[in-house]
Coordinates of C-alpha atoms in Angstrom, one line a residue:
X27 CA 69.1 98.8 122.7
X28 CA 71.3 95.7 123.3
X29 CA 73.7 96.0 126.2
X30 CA 76.5 94.5 124.1
X31 CA 76.5 97.8 122.1
X32 CA 77.1 99.7 125.3
X33 CA 79.8 97.2 126.5
X34 CA 81.6 97.4 123.2
X35 CA 81.5 101.2 123.1
X36 CA 82.8 101.4 126.7
X37 CA 85.6 99.0 125.9
X38 CA 86.7 100.9 122.8
X39 CA 86.5 104.2 124.7
X40 CA 88.6 102.7 127.5
X41 CA 91.2 101.6 125.0
X42 CA 91.4 105.1 123.5
X43 CA 91.7 106.8 126.9
X44 CA 94.3 104.2 128.1
X45 CA 96.6 105.1 125.1
X46 CA 96.5 108.8 126.2
X47 CA 97.2 108.0 129.9
X48 CA 100.6 106.3 129.2
X49 CA 103.7 108.4 129.7
X50 CA 105.6 109.5 126.7
X51 CA 109.3 108.7 126.4
X52 CA 111.7 109.5 123.6
X53 CA 113.2 105.9 123.8
X54 CA 109.8 104.4 123.0
X55 CA 109.5 106.5 119.9
X56 CA 112.9 105.6 118.7
X57 CA 112.2 101.9 119.1
X58 CA 109.1 102.3 117.0
X59 CA 111.1 104.3 114.4
X60 CA 113.7 101.6 114.1
X61 CA 111.1 99.0 113.1
X62 CA 110.2 100.3 109.7
X63 CA 107.2 99.1 107.6
X64 CA 107.5 95.4 108.4
X65 CA 105.0 95.4 111.4
X66 CA 102.5 97.2 109.3
X67 CA 102.6 94.7 106.4
X68 CA 102.7 91.7 108.6
X69 CA 99.9 93.0 110.8
X70 CA 97.6 93.5 107.8
X71 CA 98.5 90.1 106.2
X72 CA 98.5 87.9 109.2
X73 CA 94.7 87.5 109.9
X74 CA 93.7 87.2 106.2
X75 CA 96.4 84.6 105.8
X76 CA 95.1 82.6 108.8
X77 CA 91.6 82.9 107.3
X78 CA 92.8 81.6 103.9
X79 CA 94.6 78.6 105.5
X80 CA 91.6 77.8 107.7
X81 CA 89.1 78.0 104.9
X82 CA 91.4 75.8 102.8
X83 CA 91.6 73.2 105.5
X84 CA 87.9 73.3 106.2
X85 CA 86.7 73.1 102.6
X86 CA 89.4 71.1 100.8
X87 CA 90.9 68.8 103.5
X88 CA 87.9 68.2 105.7
X89 CA 85.2 68.9 103.0
X90 CA 82.9 70.7 105.4
X91 CA 80.8 73.8 104.9
X92 CA 81.7 77.1 106.4
X93 CA 79.3 78.1 109.3
X94 CA 79.3 81.9 109.4
X95 CA 77.1 84.5 111.0
X96 CA 77.7 88.1 110.1
X97 CA 78.9 90.0 113.2
X98 CA 76.8 92.9 114.4
X99 CA 77.3 95.4 117.2
X100 CA 74.6 93.8 119.3
X101 CA 76.0 90.3 119.1
X102 CA 77.8 88.7 122.0
X103 CA 81.6 88.7 121.3
X104 CA 82.2 86.1 124.0
X105 CA 80.1 83.4 122.3
X106 CA 82.1 80.3 121.4
X107 CA 79.6 79.4 118.7
X108 CA 80.5 82.6 116.6
X109 CA 84.1 83.5 117.1
X110 CA 83.8 86.0 114.3
X111 CA 81.9 88.3 116.7
X112 CA 85.0 88.5 118.9
X113 CA 87.3 89.2 116.0
X114 CA 84.9 91.9 114.8
X115 CA 85.2 93.7 118.1
X116 CA 89.0 93.0 118.3
X117 CA 89.4 94.7 114.9
X118 CA 87.7 97.8 115.9
X119 CA 89.5 97.9 119.3
X120 CA 92.8 97.7 117.4
X121 CA 91.8 100.4 115.0
X122 CA 90.6 102.8 117.7
X123 CA 93.7 102.1 119.8
X124 CA 96.0 102.5 116.9
X125 CA 94.4 105.8 115.8
X126 CA 94.7 107.2 119.4
X127 CA 98.3 106.0 119.6
X128 CA 99.0 107.8 116.3
X129 CA 97.5 111.0 117.7
X130 CA 99.3 110.5 121.0
X131 CA 102.7 110.2 119.4
X132 CA 102.0 113.0 116.9
X133 CA 101.0 115.4 119.7
X134 CA 104.1 114.5 121.8
X135 CA 106.8 113.9 119.2
X136 CA 105.6 116.0 116.4
X137 CA 106.2 113.3 113.8
X138 CA 105.1 109.7 113.0
X139 CA 107.0 106.6 112.1
X140 CA 105.7 103.7 110.0
X141 CA 105.5 101.1 112.9
X142 CA 102.9 103.2 114.7
X143 CA 100.4 102.2 111.9
X144 CA 100.7 98.5 112.8
X145 CA 97.7 98.5 115.2
X146 CA 95.5 100.1 112.6
X147 CA 96.7 97.8 109.9
X148 CA 96.2 94.8 112.1
X149 CA 92.6 95.9 112.8
X150 CA 92.0 96.5 109.1
X151 CA 93.4 93.1 108.4
X152 CA 91.0 91.4 110.8
X153 CA 88.0 93.2 109.3
X154 CA 89.2 92.3 105.8
X155 CA 89.5 88.7 106.9
X156 CA 86.0 88.7 108.3
X157 CA 84.8 90.2 105.0
X158 CA 86.6 87.4 103.1
X159 CA 84.8 84.9 105.3
X160 CA 81.4 86.5 104.5
X161 CA 82.1 86.4 100.8
X162 CA 83.1 82.7 101.0
X163 CA 80.0 81.9 103.0
X164 CA 77.7 83.8 100.5
X165 CA 79.4 82.0 97.6
X166 CA 78.8 78.6 99.3
X167 CA 75.2 79.4 100.2
X168 CA 74.2 80.3 96.6

């Protein structure tokens, strides 16, 4: 078994535990409640938007081919040759942290507000952007 799988699992577990170790405050919940749905939508759309602009510049302006390697759990997320591995891990860290944050606030406040979903939507946006990159790469390879 690759040690990167263990490192990634430990990192994700540490993020989940860290969200439960923070103190709860009513003020923090009311700040989240005042934000509305905007952070959720922006969080999901940001990374795919960056991917779209980057692929456009790479393929249309620079006329280069996309170099992509599908991320796996055993790949090195700190490799500068394959930044998609880092973003793959970051997406799962955001999803795990966001889900534990949702559970933390639900257990302490008894209700949820839309802005609490922003970490989860950001992580899903990152994974969606990586999937778009994979589809573009598969299309260019065929």
